[in-house]
Amino acid sequence: MAALSRRYQVKDMGKPHQFLGMKVKLVADDTVLLSQESYIEEVLHRFAIEATRSTQLPMVANIHLDFTDDGTTDDERAYMVKMPYRQAVGAILYLARVTRPDILFTVGQLTRHASAPQKMAWDAAKYLFRHLRATTVLKMKFQPTRDDIVVATDADWANGRVGRKSVSGSVVYLFGCPVAWASKKQTIVAKSSTDAEYISANNGIEDALMVQAIANESASNKHLQRSEHSEIQKTVDVKYHAVKDLIHKGELTAGYTPTGEMTADLLTKVLVRTEFRRKRSMCSLVDTMV
């Protein structure tokens, strides 16, 4: 603060309590809780979801949203014109990006239908809102436990029933705390689960290097380059060699994580309730009234 005051006009308002729609609570010298309870309540009220029955999972396991609109009736199209689908999904996308990695996979599925939403997608969005009602008090806990950067990556190979593109998921941990996470459909069709995993690893490492650059306060850190070649195998090869090169340089240590401990599972597929809750807690999301 003293250094900033020498260069800028600064007003010290004490410890932070609110920041960009987040509630900030300092519960110890080394522990911070971030939550968006008020934001969730406002969103639920805006889209009239307050009185609906809550759910324990963000998405129904047997629902597939990678569909075409061939079976959509005229009545359904007329119904969806009146529904605030884009606004609703946009509101929860912000939440998923900031403090709720546990819902990002579901939100990612919903965003794919923003241009022409169907009733099935709207029903899935309302189901997610019901889950948010049940988990309003969830908080993201930041408490340093180690002094390095760790990235967990996973891929659900050929996840999409239409086009058979895989889904990548990653979580970047800084000092043991999740600071960046992603869930996205891969841009090419991976020919094998190994290819899908390498693509996902490359994406996660790019995010980790970005975090490293910020942590080092340096824009000169090396970043992996995304291949823009159209040839699928060449793209996979580039990503494979980018990962391999970092390992050989000693800048990256790769290791196997058992499925039960793979946090990034949360960002690639729908999990059963017990597994979902377990991996949600591994993303530092805690259920507390503090």
Coordinates of C-alpha atoms in Angstrom, one line a residue:
M1 CA 0.0 0.0 0.0
A2 CA 2.8 2.4 0.8
A3 CA 4.4 1.8 -2.6
L4 CA 1.2 2.5 -4.4
S5 CA 0.5 5.6 -2.4
R6 CA 3.9 7.1 -3.5
R7 CA 2.7 6.9 -7.1
Y8 CA -1.1 7.1 -7.0
Q9 CA -3.7 8.7 -4.9
V10 CA -4.9 5.8 -2.7
K11 CA -7.6 5.6 -0.1
D12 CA -7.3 2.7 2.4
M13 CA -10.8 1.4 3.1
G14 CA -9.7 -1.5 5.3
K15 CA -10.2 -5.2 4.6
P16 CA -12.3 -6.0 1.5
H17 CA -15.8 -7.2 1.9
Q18 CA -17.2 -7.1 -1.7
F19 CA -15.5 -7.4 -5.1
L20 CA -17.1 -7.7 -8.5
G21 CA -20.2 -9.3 -7.1
M22 CA -18.3 -11.6 -4.7
K23 CA -18.5 -11.6 -1.0
V24 CA -14.9 -11.7 0.5
K25 CA -14.4 -13.0 4.0
L26 CA -11.1 -13.2 5.8
V27 CA -11.4 -16.0 8.4
A28 CA -7.7 -16.2 9.3
D29 CA -4.4 -14.7 8.4
D30 CA -4.0 -17.2 5.6
T31 CA -7.6 -18.1 4.7
V32 CA -10.1 -16.3 2.4
L33 CA -13.6 -17.3 1.5
L34 CA -15.2 -16.1 -1.7
S35 CA -19.0 -16.6 -2.3
Q36 CA -21.7 -15.2 -4.5
E37 CA -24.8 -16.0 -2.5
S38 CA -26.4 -12.6 -3.1
Y39 CA -25.7 -12.9 -6.8
I40 CA -27.3 -16.3 -6.9
E41 CA -30.4 -15.1 -5.0
E42 CA -30.7 -12.2 -7.4
V43 CA -30.5 -14.4 -10.5
L44 CA -33.0 -16.9 -9.1
H45 CA -35.4 -14.0 -8.4
R46 CA -34.8 -12.5 -11.8
F47 CA -35.8 -15.7 -13.6
A48 CA -38.5 -16.7 -11.1
I49 CA -36.8 -19.9 -9.8
E50 CA -37.1 -19.1 -6.1
A51 CA -40.0 -21.4 -5.3
T52 CA -39.0 -24.5 -7.3
R53 CA -37.8 -27.8 -5.8
S54 CA -34.0 -28.0 -5.4
T55 CA -31.7 -30.6 -6.9
Q56 CA -28.5 -32.2 -5.7
L57 CA -26.8 -32.3 -9.1
P58 CA -26.4 -29.6 -11.8
M59 CA -27.5 -31.9 -14.6
V60 CA -29.4 -35.1 -15.2
A61 CA -27.0 -37.9 -16.2
N62 CA -29.1 -39.3 -19.1
I63 CA -29.8 -36.0 -20.8
H64 CA -27.8 -35.3 -23.9
L65 CA -27.8 -31.7 -25.1
D66 CA -25.7 -32.3 -28.3
F67 CA -28.8 -32.6 -30.4
T68 CA -30.2 -31.0 -33.6
D69 CA -33.5 -29.3 -33.8
D70 CA -35.0 -31.8 -36.3
G71 CA -37.7 -32.9 -33.8
T72 CA -38.6 -29.4 -32.5
T73 CA -42.3 -28.6 -33.0
D74 CA -43.7 -25.3 -34.0
D75 CA -45.3 -25.0 -30.5
E76 CA -41.9 -25.5 -28.9
R77 CA -40.3 -22.9 -31.1
A78 CA -43.1 -20.4 -30.2
Y79 CA -42.6 -21.3 -26.5
M80 CA -38.9 -20.8 -26.6
V81 CA -39.1 -17.3 -28.3
K82 CA -40.7 -16.1 -25.0
M83 CA -38.0 -17.7 -22.8
P84 CA -35.0 -15.6 -21.6
Y85 CA -32.6 -18.5 -22.4
R86 CA -29.6 -16.4 -23.4
Q87 CA -29.9 -14.1 -20.5
A88 CA -30.2 -16.9 -18.0
V89 CA -27.2 -18.9 -19.3
G90 CA -25.1 -15.7 -19.5
A91 CA -25.9 -15.0 -15.8
I92 CA -24.8 -18.4 -14.6
L93 CA -21.8 -18.5 -16.9
Y94 CA -20.3 -15.6 -14.9
L95 CA -20.9 -17.5 -11.7
A96 CA -19.3 -20.6 -13.1
R97 CA -16.2 -18.6 -14.2
V98 CA -15.7 -16.8 -10.9
T99 CA -16.5 -19.1 -8.0
R100 CA -18.3 -22.2 -9.2
P101 CA -16.2 -24.6 -11.2
D102 CA -18.6 -27.4 -10.3
I103 CA -21.2 -26.1 -12.7
L104 CA -19.0 -25.1 -15.6
F105 CA -19.4 -28.4 -17.5
T106 CA -23.2 -28.0 -17.4
V107 CA -23.1 -24.3 -18.3
G108 CA -20.8 -25.2 -21.2
Q109 CA -23.3 -27.7 -22.6
L110 CA -26.0 -25.0 -22.3
T111 CA -24.0 -22.3 -24.1
R112 CA -23.9 -24.4 -27.2
H113 CA -27.6 -23.7 -27.8
A114 CA -27.6 -20.0 -27.3
S115 CA -28.2 -19.2 -30.9
A116 CA -31.3 -21.5 -31.3
P117 CA -32.3 -22.8 -27.8
Q118 CA -34.8 -25.7 -27.6
K119 CA -37.2 -26.6 -24.8
M120 CA -34.9 -29.5 -23.7
A121 CA -32.0 -27.0 -23.2
W122 CA -34.3 -24.6 -21.3
D123 CA -35.5 -27.4 -19.1
A124 CA -31.8 -28.3 -18.4
A125 CA -31.1 -24.7 -17.5
K126 CA -34.0 -24.6 -15.1
Y127 CA -32.7 -27.9 -13.5
L128 CA -29.3 -26.2 -13.0
F129 CA -31.0 -23.2 -11.3
R130 CA -32.7 -25.6 -9.0
H131 CA -29.3 -27.0 -8.1
L132 CA -28.0 -23.5 -7.4
R133 CA -30.9 -23.0 -5.0
A134 CA -29.7 -26.1 -3.0
T135 CA -26.1 -24.9 -3.0
T136 CA -26.4 -21.1 -2.5
V137 CA -24.1 -21.1 0.5
L138 CA -21.2 -22.8 -1.2
K139 CA -18.0 -20.9 -0.8
M140 CA -14.6 -21.2 -2.4
K141 CA -11.9 -21.5 0.2
F142 CA -8.4 -20.2 -0.4
Q143 CA -5.8 -21.5 2.0
P144 CA -2.2 -22.1 0.9
T145 CA -1.0 -25.6 1.4
R146 CA 2.0 -25.9 -0.9
D147 CA 4.3 -23.6 -2.9
D148 CA 4.0 -24.7 -6.5
I149 CA 1.6 -24.7 -9.5
V150 CA -0.3 -27.9 -10.3
V151 CA -2.6 -28.5 -13.2
A152 CA -5.1 -31.4 -13.3
T153 CA -6.4 -32.2 -16.8
D154 CA -8.8 -34.8 -18.2
A155 CA -10.7 -35.6 -21.4
D156 CA -13.9 -37.4 -22.1
W157 CA -13.1 -38.9 -25.4
A158 CA -15.8 -38.7 -28.2
N159 CA -18.2 -37.2 -25.7
G160 CA -20.3 -35.5 -28.4
R161 CA -22.9 -37.8 -30.0
V162 CA -23.0 -35.3 -32.9
G163 CA -19.6 -34.9 -34.4
R164 CA -17.9 -37.1 -31.7
K165 CA -15.6 -34.3 -30.5
S166 CA -14.1 -34.8 -27.0
V167 CA -14.4 -32.5 -24.0
S168 CA -11.3 -31.1 -22.2
G169 CA -11.3 -30.2 -18.6
S170 CA -8.6 -28.6 -16.4
V171 CA -8.0 -27.0 -13.0
V172 CA -4.9 -25.0 -12.2
Y173 CA -3.9 -24.8 -8.6
L174 CA -1.6 -22.1 -7.2
F175 CA -0.3 -22.8 -3.7
G176 CA -2.8 -25.6 -3.5
C177 CA -5.8 -23.3 -4.4
P178 CA -7.8 -23.4 -7.6
V179 CA -7.3 -20.2 -9.6
A180 CA -8.2 -21.2 -13.1
W181 CA -10.5 -23.8 -14.6
A182 CA -11.9 -24.7 -18.0
S183 CA -14.3 -27.0 -19.7
K184 CA -14.5 -26.9 -23.4
K185 CA -15.3 -29.0 -26.5
Q186 CA -12.1 -29.8 -28.4
T187 CA -11.9 -28.1 -31.9
I188 CA -10.8 -31.3 -33.7
V189 CA -12.0 -34.9 -33.6
A190 CA -9.4 -36.9 -31.6
K191 CA -8.7 -40.3 -33.1
S192 CA -8.1 -41.9 -29.8
S193 CA -8.4 -41.3 -26.1
T194 CA -4.7 -40.7 -25.9
D195 CA -5.0 -37.9 -28.5
A196 CA -7.8 -36.4 -26.5
E197 CA -5.8 -36.5 -23.3
Y198 CA -2.8 -34.8 -25.0
I199 CA -5.0 -32.0 -26.3
S200 CA -6.5 -31.5 -22.9
A201 CA -3.1 -31.5 -21.2
N202 CA -1.8 -28.9 -23.7
N203 CA -4.8 -26.7 -22.9
G204 CA -4.4 -27.0 -19.2
I205 CA -0.6 -26.3 -19.4
E206 CA -1.3 -23.2 -21.4
D207 CA -3.5 -21.9 -18.5
A208 CA -0.9 -23.0 -16.0
L209 CA 1.8 -21.0 -17.8
M210 CA -0.5 -18.0 -17.8
V211 CA -0.9 -18.3 -14.1
Q212 CA 2.9 -18.7 -13.7
A213 CA 3.4 -15.5 -15.8
I214 CA 1.0 -13.5 -13.6
A215 CA 2.6 -14.9 -10.4
N216 CA 6.1 -14.0 -11.6
E217 CA 4.8 -10.5 -12.7
S218 CA 6.5 -11.1 -16.1
A219 CA 5.1 -11.0 -19.6
S220 CA 8.2 -12.7 -20.9
N221 CA 7.4 -16.2 -19.8
K222 CA 7.2 -18.8 -22.5
H223 CA 3.8 -20.0 -23.6
L224 CA 2.8 -23.0 -25.7
Q225 CA 1.7 -22.1 -29.1
R226 CA -1.7 -23.3 -30.4
S227 CA -1.4 -25.0 -33.8
E228 CA -3.6 -23.5 -36.4
H229 CA -2.9 -26.2 -39.0
S230 CA -6.0 -27.9 -40.4
E231 CA -4.5 -31.4 -40.5
I232 CA -5.8 -33.2 -37.4
Q233 CA -2.8 -35.4 -36.7
K234 CA -0.4 -32.5 -37.2
T235 CA -2.3 -30.6 -34.6
V236 CA -2.2 -33.5 -32.1
D237 CA 1.5 -33.9 -32.8
V238 CA 2.3 -30.3 -32.1
K239 CA 0.4 -30.4 -28.8
Y240 CA 2.1 -33.7 -27.9
H241 CA 5.6 -32.3 -28.6
A242 CA 4.8 -29.1 -26.7
V243 CA 4.0 -31.1 -23.6
K244 CA 7.0 -33.4 -24.1
D245 CA 9.4 -30.4 -24.6
L246 CA 8.3 -28.9 -21.3
I247 CA 9.0 -32.2 -19.5
H248 CA 12.4 -32.5 -21.1
K249 CA 13.3 -29.0 -20.0
G250 CA 12.4 -29.8 -16.5
E251 CA 9.6 -27.1 -16.5
L252 CA 6.9 -29.7 -16.1
T253 CA 6.6 -32.9 -14.1
A254 CA 3.8 -35.3 -15.4
G255 CA 2.2 -37.9 -13.3
Y256 CA -0.7 -40.3 -13.3
T257 CA -3.7 -39.5 -11.1
P258 CA -6.2 -42.3 -10.3
T259 CA -9.8 -41.7 -11.5
G260 CA -11.1 -41.3 -8.0
E261 CA -8.6 -38.4 -7.4
M262 CA -9.0 -36.7 -10.8
T263 CA -10.5 -33.3 -10.0
A264 CA -10.9 -32.4 -13.7
D265 CA -13.5 -35.2 -14.1
L266 CA -15.9 -32.6 -12.7
L267 CA -15.3 -30.5 -15.9
T268 CA -15.7 -33.2 -18.5
K269 CA -18.8 -35.3 -17.6
V270 CA -21.9 -35.7 -15.4
L271 CA -20.9 -37.5 -12.2
V272 CA -23.0 -39.5 -9.7
R273 CA -23.9 -37.6 -6.6
T274 CA -21.2 -39.0 -4.2
E275 CA -18.4 -38.5 -6.8
F276 CA -19.7 -35.1 -7.7
R277 CA -19.6 -33.9 -4.1
R278 CA -16.2 -35.4 -3.5
K279 CA -14.6 -33.7 -6.5
R280 CA -16.4 -30.5 -5.8
S281 CA -14.7 -30.4 -2.4
M282 CA -11.4 -31.0 -4.2
C283 CA -12.0 -27.7 -6.0
S284 CA -12.0 -26.0 -2.6
L285 CA -15.8 -25.5 -2.6
V286 CA -17.0 -25.8 1.0
D287 CA -20.5 -25.9 2.4
T288 CA -20.4 -23.5 5.3
M289 CA -22.6 -20.8 6.8
V290 CA -19.6 -18.8 7.9

